[in-house]
Short mmCIF file of C-alpha atoms in Angstrom, two decimals:
data_model
loop_
_atom_site.label_atom_id
_atom_site.label_comp_id
_atom_site.label_asym_id
_atom_site.label_seq_id
_atom_site.Cartn_x
_atom_site.Cartn_y
_atom_site.Cartn_z
CA MET A 1 -60.62 0.34 -27.51
CA PRO A 2 -59.85 -2.28 -30.18
CA GLY A 3 -56.61 -4.19 -30.64
CA GLY A 4 -54.41 -6.02 -28.20
CA PRO A 5 -51.08 -5.25 -26.52
CA TYR A 6 -48.37 -4.16 -29.12
CA LEU A 7 -44.70 -3.61 -27.99
CA GLU A 8 -42.43 -1.22 -30.09
CA ILE A 9 -38.67 -0.90 -29.18
CA SER A 10 -36.33 1.72 -30.71
CA TYR A 11 -32.64 0.88 -30.76
CA TYR A 12 -29.43 2.79 -30.74
CA GLU A 13 -27.23 2.37 -33.87
CA ASP A 14 -25.16 -0.26 -31.96
CA GLY A 15 -28.28 -2.39 -31.37
CA ARG A 16 -28.85 -1.69 -27.69
CA PRO A 17 -32.43 -1.01 -26.70
CA MET A 18 -33.03 2.78 -26.32
CA ILE A 19 -36.79 3.04 -25.30
CA ALA A 20 -39.83 0.97 -25.62
CA TYR A 21 -43.60 1.61 -25.64
CA LEU A 22 -46.29 -0.81 -24.76
CA TYR A 23 -49.54 0.00 -26.53
CA LEU A 24 -52.18 -1.62 -24.42
CA HIS A 25 -55.11 -1.58 -26.96
CA GLY A 26 -52.97 -1.83 -30.19
CA LYS A 27 -51.43 1.03 -32.15
CA ASN A 28 -54.65 2.64 -32.91
CA GLY A 29 -53.92 6.39 -32.89
CA ILE A 30 -55.35 7.30 -29.60
CA LYS A 31 -53.39 10.21 -28.15
CA SER A 32 -52.12 10.47 -24.63
CA ALA A 33 -53.58 13.52 -22.68
CA LYS A 34 -51.49 13.07 -19.71
CA ASN A 35 -48.82 10.68 -18.40
CA ARG A 36 -47.56 9.75 -14.85
CA GLN A 37 -44.35 8.04 -13.74
CA VAL A 38 -45.48 5.08 -11.53
CA ALA A 39 -42.18 3.45 -10.88
CA PRO A 40 -38.56 4.00 -11.88
CA GLY A 41 -38.44 3.47 -15.58
CA TYR A 42 -42.27 3.13 -16.02
CA VAL A 43 -44.49 5.98 -17.36
CA LEU A 44 -48.25 5.36 -17.99
CA ASP A 45 -49.99 7.30 -20.67
CA PHE A 46 -53.64 8.16 -20.11
CA THR A 47 -56.57 9.51 -22.28
CA ALA A 48 -58.26 12.64 -21.21
CA ASP A 49 -60.94 10.38 -19.50
CA GLY A 50 -58.47 8.64 -17.52
CA HIS A 51 -58.03 5.33 -19.23
CA VAL A 52 -54.55 3.85 -19.56
CA ILE A 53 -53.54 3.49 -22.91
CA GLY A 54 -49.81 2.63 -22.86
CA VAL A 55 -46.63 2.17 -20.92
CA GLU A 56 -43.38 4.09 -21.61
CA LEU A 57 -40.51 1.75 -20.84
CA LEU A 58 -37.55 4.00 -20.20
CA TYR A 59 -35.06 1.07 -19.61
CA PRO A 60 -36.32 -1.70 -21.79
CA ASP A 61 -33.51 -4.01 -20.99
CA GLU A 62 -34.56 -4.05 -17.33
CA VAL A 63 -38.21 -4.67 -17.88
CA THR A 64 -39.92 -7.64 -16.48
CA LEU A 65 -43.25 -9.19 -17.23
CA GLU A 66 -44.04 -9.32 -13.49
CA ALA A 67 -43.32 -5.52 -12.87
CA ILE A 68 -45.48 -4.45 -15.88
CA ASN A 69 -48.57 -6.77 -14.72
CA GLN A 70 -48.12 -5.36 -11.00
CA ILE A 71 -48.47 -1.80 -12.41
CA LEU A 72 -51.25 -2.62 -14.84
CA GLN A 73 -53.06 -4.37 -11.96
CA GLN A 74 -52.94 -1.25 -9.85
CA PHE A 75 -54.76 0.74 -12.53
CA GLY A 76 -57.43 -1.91 -13.26
CA GLU A 77 -55.91 -3.18 -16.51
CA ALA A 78 -55.60 -6.72 -17.61
CA PRO A 79 -52.43 -8.54 -17.33
CA ILE A 80 -50.25 -9.03 -20.47
CA THR A 81 -48.56 -12.31 -21.33
CA LYS A 82 -45.08 -13.07 -22.60
CA SER A 83 -46.18 -13.43 -25.99
CA ASP A 84 -47.59 -9.81 -25.90
CA LEU A 85 -44.02 -8.75 -25.40
CA GLY A 86 -43.02 -10.02 -28.85
CA ALA A 87 -41.56 -6.65 -29.95
CA ARG A 88 -41.72 -4.83 -33.34
CA ARG A 89 -38.36 -3.28 -34.01
CA ALA A 90 -38.32 0.36 -34.89
CA MET A 91 -35.57 1.92 -36.78
CA PRO A 92 -32.26 2.78 -34.86
CA GLY A 93 -32.36 6.36 -33.47
CA THR A 94 -36.15 7.00 -33.97
CA ALA A 95 -37.32 7.01 -30.38
#
């Protein structure tokens, strides 16, 4: 799966983060076939053949790099770095 981690955050009109999505292999059009909440506020998306493709971050203002990497490690994924969390801002109210 090509591409590297890509973080996208959607914001409320007042600028507070609403929800975020961490694409693990870039924003490449691969669709989720199933998902699983693995910790409060963290939902993993999987392909039909079981590969992790992304992480839904339900409370983006509470996310830590350490928590994400612990979850990724549990599922055999490579850790991400702080620079991978350089977010792309989505339009307010578009989550």
